[in-house]
XYZ file of C-alpha atoms in Angstrom:
295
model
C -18.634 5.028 -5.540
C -17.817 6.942 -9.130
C -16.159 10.146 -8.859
C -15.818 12.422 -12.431
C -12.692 14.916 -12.883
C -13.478 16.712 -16.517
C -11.551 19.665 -18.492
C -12.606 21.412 -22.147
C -11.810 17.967 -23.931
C -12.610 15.027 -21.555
C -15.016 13.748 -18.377
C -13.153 10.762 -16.915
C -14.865 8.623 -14.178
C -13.284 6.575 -12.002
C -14.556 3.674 -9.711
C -13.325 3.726 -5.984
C -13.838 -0.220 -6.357
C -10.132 -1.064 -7.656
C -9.610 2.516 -8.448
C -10.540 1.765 -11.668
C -11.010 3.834 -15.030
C -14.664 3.462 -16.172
C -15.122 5.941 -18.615
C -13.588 8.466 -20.951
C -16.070 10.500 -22.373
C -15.470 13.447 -25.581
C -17.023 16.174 -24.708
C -17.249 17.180 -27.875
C -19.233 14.656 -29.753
C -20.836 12.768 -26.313
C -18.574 9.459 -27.964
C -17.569 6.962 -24.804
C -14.134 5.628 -25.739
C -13.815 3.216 -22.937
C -15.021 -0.269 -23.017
C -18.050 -0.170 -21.260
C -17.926 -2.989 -18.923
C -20.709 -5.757 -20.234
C -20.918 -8.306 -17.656
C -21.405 -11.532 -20.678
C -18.271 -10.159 -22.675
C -15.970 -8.719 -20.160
C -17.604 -6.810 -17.294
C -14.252 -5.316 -16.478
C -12.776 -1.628 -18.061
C -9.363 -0.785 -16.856
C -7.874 -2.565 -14.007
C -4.946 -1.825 -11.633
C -2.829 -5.810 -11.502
C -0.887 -5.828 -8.153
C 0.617 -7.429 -6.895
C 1.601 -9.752 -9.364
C 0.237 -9.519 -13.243
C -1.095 -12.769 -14.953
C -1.517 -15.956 -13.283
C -0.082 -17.894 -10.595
C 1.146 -21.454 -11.007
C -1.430 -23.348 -9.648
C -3.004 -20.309 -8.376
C -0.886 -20.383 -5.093
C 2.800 -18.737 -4.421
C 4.816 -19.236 -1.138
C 6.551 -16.308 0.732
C 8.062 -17.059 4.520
C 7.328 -20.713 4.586
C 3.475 -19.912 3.804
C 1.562 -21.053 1.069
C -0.870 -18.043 0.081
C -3.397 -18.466 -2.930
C -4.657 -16.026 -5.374
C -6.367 -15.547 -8.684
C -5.211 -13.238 -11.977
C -3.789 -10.292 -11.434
C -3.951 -10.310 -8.134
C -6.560 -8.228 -5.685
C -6.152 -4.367 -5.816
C -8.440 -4.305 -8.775
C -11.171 -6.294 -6.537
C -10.876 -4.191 -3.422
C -12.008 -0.749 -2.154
C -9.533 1.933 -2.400
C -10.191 5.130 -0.007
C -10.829 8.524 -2.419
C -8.226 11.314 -1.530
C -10.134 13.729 -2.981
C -10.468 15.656 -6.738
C -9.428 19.027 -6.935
C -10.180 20.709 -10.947
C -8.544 18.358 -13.231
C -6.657 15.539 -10.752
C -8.156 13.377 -8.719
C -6.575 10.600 -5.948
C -7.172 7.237 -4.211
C -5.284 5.138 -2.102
C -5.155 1.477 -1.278
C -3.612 0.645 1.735
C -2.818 -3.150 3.122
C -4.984 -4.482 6.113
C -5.760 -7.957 7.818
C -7.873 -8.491 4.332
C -4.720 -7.844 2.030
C -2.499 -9.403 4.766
C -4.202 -12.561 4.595
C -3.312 -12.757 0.881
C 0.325 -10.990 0.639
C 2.046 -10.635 3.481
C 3.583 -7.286 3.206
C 2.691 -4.260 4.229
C 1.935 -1.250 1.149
C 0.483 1.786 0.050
C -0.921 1.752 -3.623
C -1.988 5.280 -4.595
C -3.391 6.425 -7.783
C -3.026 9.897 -9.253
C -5.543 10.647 -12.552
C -4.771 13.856 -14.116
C -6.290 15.628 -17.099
C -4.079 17.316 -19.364
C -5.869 18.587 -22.659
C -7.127 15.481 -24.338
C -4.019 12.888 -22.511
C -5.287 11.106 -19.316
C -2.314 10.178 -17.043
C -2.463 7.776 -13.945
C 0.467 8.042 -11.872
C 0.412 4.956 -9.530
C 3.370 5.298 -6.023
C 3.817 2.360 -4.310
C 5.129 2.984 -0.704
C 6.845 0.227 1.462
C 5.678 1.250 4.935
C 7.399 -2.061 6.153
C 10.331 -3.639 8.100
C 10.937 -6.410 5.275
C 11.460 -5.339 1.778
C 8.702 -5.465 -0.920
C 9.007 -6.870 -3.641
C 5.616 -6.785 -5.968
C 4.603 -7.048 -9.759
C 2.336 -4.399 -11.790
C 0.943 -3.649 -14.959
C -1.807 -1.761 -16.206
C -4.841 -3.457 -18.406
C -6.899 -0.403 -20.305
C -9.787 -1.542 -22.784
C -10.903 1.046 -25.548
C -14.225 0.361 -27.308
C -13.923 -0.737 -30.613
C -15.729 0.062 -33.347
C -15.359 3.537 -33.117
C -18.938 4.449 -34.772
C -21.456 1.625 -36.335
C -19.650 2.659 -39.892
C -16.764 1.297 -38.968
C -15.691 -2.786 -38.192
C -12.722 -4.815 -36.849
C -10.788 -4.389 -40.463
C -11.319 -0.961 -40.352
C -8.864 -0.458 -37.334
C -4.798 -1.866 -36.526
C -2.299 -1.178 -33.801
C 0.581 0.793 -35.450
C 3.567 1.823 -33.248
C 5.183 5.218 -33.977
C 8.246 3.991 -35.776
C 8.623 0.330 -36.946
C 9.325 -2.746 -34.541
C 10.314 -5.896 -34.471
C 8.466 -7.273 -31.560
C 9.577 -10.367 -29.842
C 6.037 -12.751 -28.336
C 6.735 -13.966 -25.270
C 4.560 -17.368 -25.186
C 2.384 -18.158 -22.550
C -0.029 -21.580 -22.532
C -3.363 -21.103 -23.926
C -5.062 -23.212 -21.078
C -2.946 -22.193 -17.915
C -1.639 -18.508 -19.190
C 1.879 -19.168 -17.703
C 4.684 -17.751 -19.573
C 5.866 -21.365 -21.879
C 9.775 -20.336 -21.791
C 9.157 -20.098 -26.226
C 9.458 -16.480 -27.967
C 8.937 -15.773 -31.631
C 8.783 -12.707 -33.943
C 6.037 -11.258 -34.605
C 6.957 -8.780 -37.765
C 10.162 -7.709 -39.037
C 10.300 -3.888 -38.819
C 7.225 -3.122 -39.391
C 4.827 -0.222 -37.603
C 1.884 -2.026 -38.276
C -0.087 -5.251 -36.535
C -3.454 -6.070 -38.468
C -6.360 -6.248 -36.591
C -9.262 -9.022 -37.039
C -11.737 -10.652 -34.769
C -9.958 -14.181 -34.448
C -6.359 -12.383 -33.679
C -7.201 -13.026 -29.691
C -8.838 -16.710 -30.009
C -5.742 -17.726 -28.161
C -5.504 -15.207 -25.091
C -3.536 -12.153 -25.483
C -0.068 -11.171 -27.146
C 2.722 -10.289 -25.003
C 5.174 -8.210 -26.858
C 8.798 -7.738 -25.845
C 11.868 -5.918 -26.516
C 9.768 -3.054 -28.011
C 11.551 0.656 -28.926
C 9.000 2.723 -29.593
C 7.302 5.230 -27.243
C 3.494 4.646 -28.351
C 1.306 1.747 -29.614
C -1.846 3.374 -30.802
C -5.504 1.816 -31.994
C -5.888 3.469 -35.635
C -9.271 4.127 -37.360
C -7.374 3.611 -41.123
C -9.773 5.580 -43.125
C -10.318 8.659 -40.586
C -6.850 8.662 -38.677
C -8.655 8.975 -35.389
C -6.635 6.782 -32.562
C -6.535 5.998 -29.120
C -2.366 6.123 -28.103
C -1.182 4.320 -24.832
C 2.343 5.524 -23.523
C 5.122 2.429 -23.720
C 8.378 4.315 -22.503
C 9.647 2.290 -18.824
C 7.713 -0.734 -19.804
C 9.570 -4.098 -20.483
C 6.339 -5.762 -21.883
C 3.004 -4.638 -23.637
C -0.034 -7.162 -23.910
C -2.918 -6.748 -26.761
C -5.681 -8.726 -26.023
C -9.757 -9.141 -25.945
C -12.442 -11.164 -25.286
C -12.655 -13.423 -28.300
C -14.578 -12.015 -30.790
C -18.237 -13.696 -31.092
C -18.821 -12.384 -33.877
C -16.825 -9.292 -33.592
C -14.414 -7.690 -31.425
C -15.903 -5.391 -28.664
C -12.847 -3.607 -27.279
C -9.217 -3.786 -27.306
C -6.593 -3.586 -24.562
C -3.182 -2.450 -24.801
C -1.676 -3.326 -21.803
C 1.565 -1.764 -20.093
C 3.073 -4.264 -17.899
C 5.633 -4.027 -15.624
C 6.448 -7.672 -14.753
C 5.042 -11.221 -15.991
C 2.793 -14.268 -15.504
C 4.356 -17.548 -13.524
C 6.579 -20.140 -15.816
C 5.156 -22.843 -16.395
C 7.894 -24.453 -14.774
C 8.557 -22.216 -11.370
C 8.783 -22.861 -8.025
C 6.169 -20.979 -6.822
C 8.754 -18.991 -4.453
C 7.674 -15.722 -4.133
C 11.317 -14.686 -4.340
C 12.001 -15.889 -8.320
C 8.685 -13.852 -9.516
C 9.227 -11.493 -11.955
C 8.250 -8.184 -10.313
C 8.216 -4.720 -11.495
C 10.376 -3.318 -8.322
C 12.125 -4.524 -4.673
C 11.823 -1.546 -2.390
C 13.340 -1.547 0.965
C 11.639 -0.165 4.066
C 10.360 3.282 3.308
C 11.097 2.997 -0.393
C 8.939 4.313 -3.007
C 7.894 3.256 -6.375
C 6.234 5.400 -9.309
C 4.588 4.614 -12.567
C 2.697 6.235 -15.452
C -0.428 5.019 -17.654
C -0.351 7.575 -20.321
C -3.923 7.609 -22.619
C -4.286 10.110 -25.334
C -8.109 10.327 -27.229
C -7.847 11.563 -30.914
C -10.959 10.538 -32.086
């Protein structure tokens, strides 16, 4: 089920499947700035990863002498989270573990997501809850695609990501085959605010960016100025990435992530994953997504 929140700026819809973001809409001109979700490009359009980002070694991790398996990003953004309710400009959902979940991660959680409209900005608070005796320990990272071009004026040249002050961004290389994070880094740019944008730039998977400063990554129409800014402040890692571009680029994500892909060379012990948090019994666990439309 799709449930809209909307203010003087923005209607946002949001699918109770994954509690995902579908659709950011400007009021003004009708323009949908979200990716819209074609199943033979990417039939996806924002989803939650939890609890784990990226890809398992072999697809399979072990936790209590169990082998479990599981596929990319894990399952909240596959499952149906329970609606809370929407109340003028916020609306809430709530995924909560079960003998499906269970089955797949053996700890009990809460994953609840908060969307709240604030002028043109779009924030989704996620709280995870350990409602547990053992601790939980868990990975997350958000994965928001914006549809690119902006108008049928405009093409791939026409746009680049450009931080707020200049970075010098440190890749964090992950296999092109198998995903898995390769243990190799490199530099991207030397202080520079700017990363070109072209059609071929995600031929190899996605761009994982490290030991980043700034507080925004935005997409940039150059000639108008109008952008599409994601929030980076609390992150340790922010992905770019598409769906190779046949011929052209359809969206762009800029991805917040809170913890990575498998080495290429781990154990598979749930224990050594990188993870965005450990929370002890009764602990709690709060992130933002923070999406501003200036176009």
């Amino acid at each position: 089920m799709r449930y809209t929140i909307e203010n003087e700026a923005l209607a946002v819809t949001v699918d109770s499947k994954g509690a995902e973001l579908v659709s950011v809409v400007n009021k003004a001109t009708g323009a949908e700035m979200m990716w819209d979700g074609q199943k033979e490009v990417w039939s996806r359009h924002a989803p939650i990863l939890f609890p784990y980002c990226g890809r398992l070694k072999d697809g399979q991790y072990t936790l209590d002498g169990q082998w479990y398996e599981g596929g990319p990003h894990g399952f909240a953004r596959d499952l149906e989270h329970t609606f809370l309710g929407a109340e003028g400009n916020r609306m809430g959902f709530v995924l909560r573990s079960d003998e499906r979940t269970l089955a797949r991660f053996p700890r009990p959680f809460a994953l609840e997501s908060v969307f709240t409209l604030e002028g043109n900005t779009l924030r989704q608070t996620i709280t995870v809850t350990n409602p547990g005796t053992e601790e939980l320990r868990f990975g997350l990272g958000f994965h928001p695609a914006f549809a690119l071009p902006f108008d049928d004026a405009h093409t791939t040249a026409d746009y680049e990501f450009r931080f707020d002050t200049p970075q010098t961004p440190v890749v964090i290389e992950t296999g092109a085959a198998t995903g898995l994070v390769t243990g190799e880094t490199r530099v991207l740019m030397e202080k520079s605010a700017v990363i070109p944008m072209g059609d071929r730039m995600f031929d190899h998977d996605s761009i994982c960016l490290s030991q980043l400063s700034a507080r925004e990554l935005s997409v940039v129409e150059k000639d108008t100025g109008r952008k599409v800014t994601v929030a980076l402040e609390g992150f340790p890692y922010t992905l770019l990435w598409s769906a190779p571009g046949n011929p052209a680029l359809h969206f762009v994500c800029i991805e917040p992530w809170h913890s990575l892909p498998d080495r290429a060379d781990a154990s598979g012990a749930w224990s050594e994953k990188p993870c965005a948090a450990v929370l002890g019994p009764g602990e709690r666990w709060s992130t933002e997504l923070k999406l501003t439309f200036a176009r």
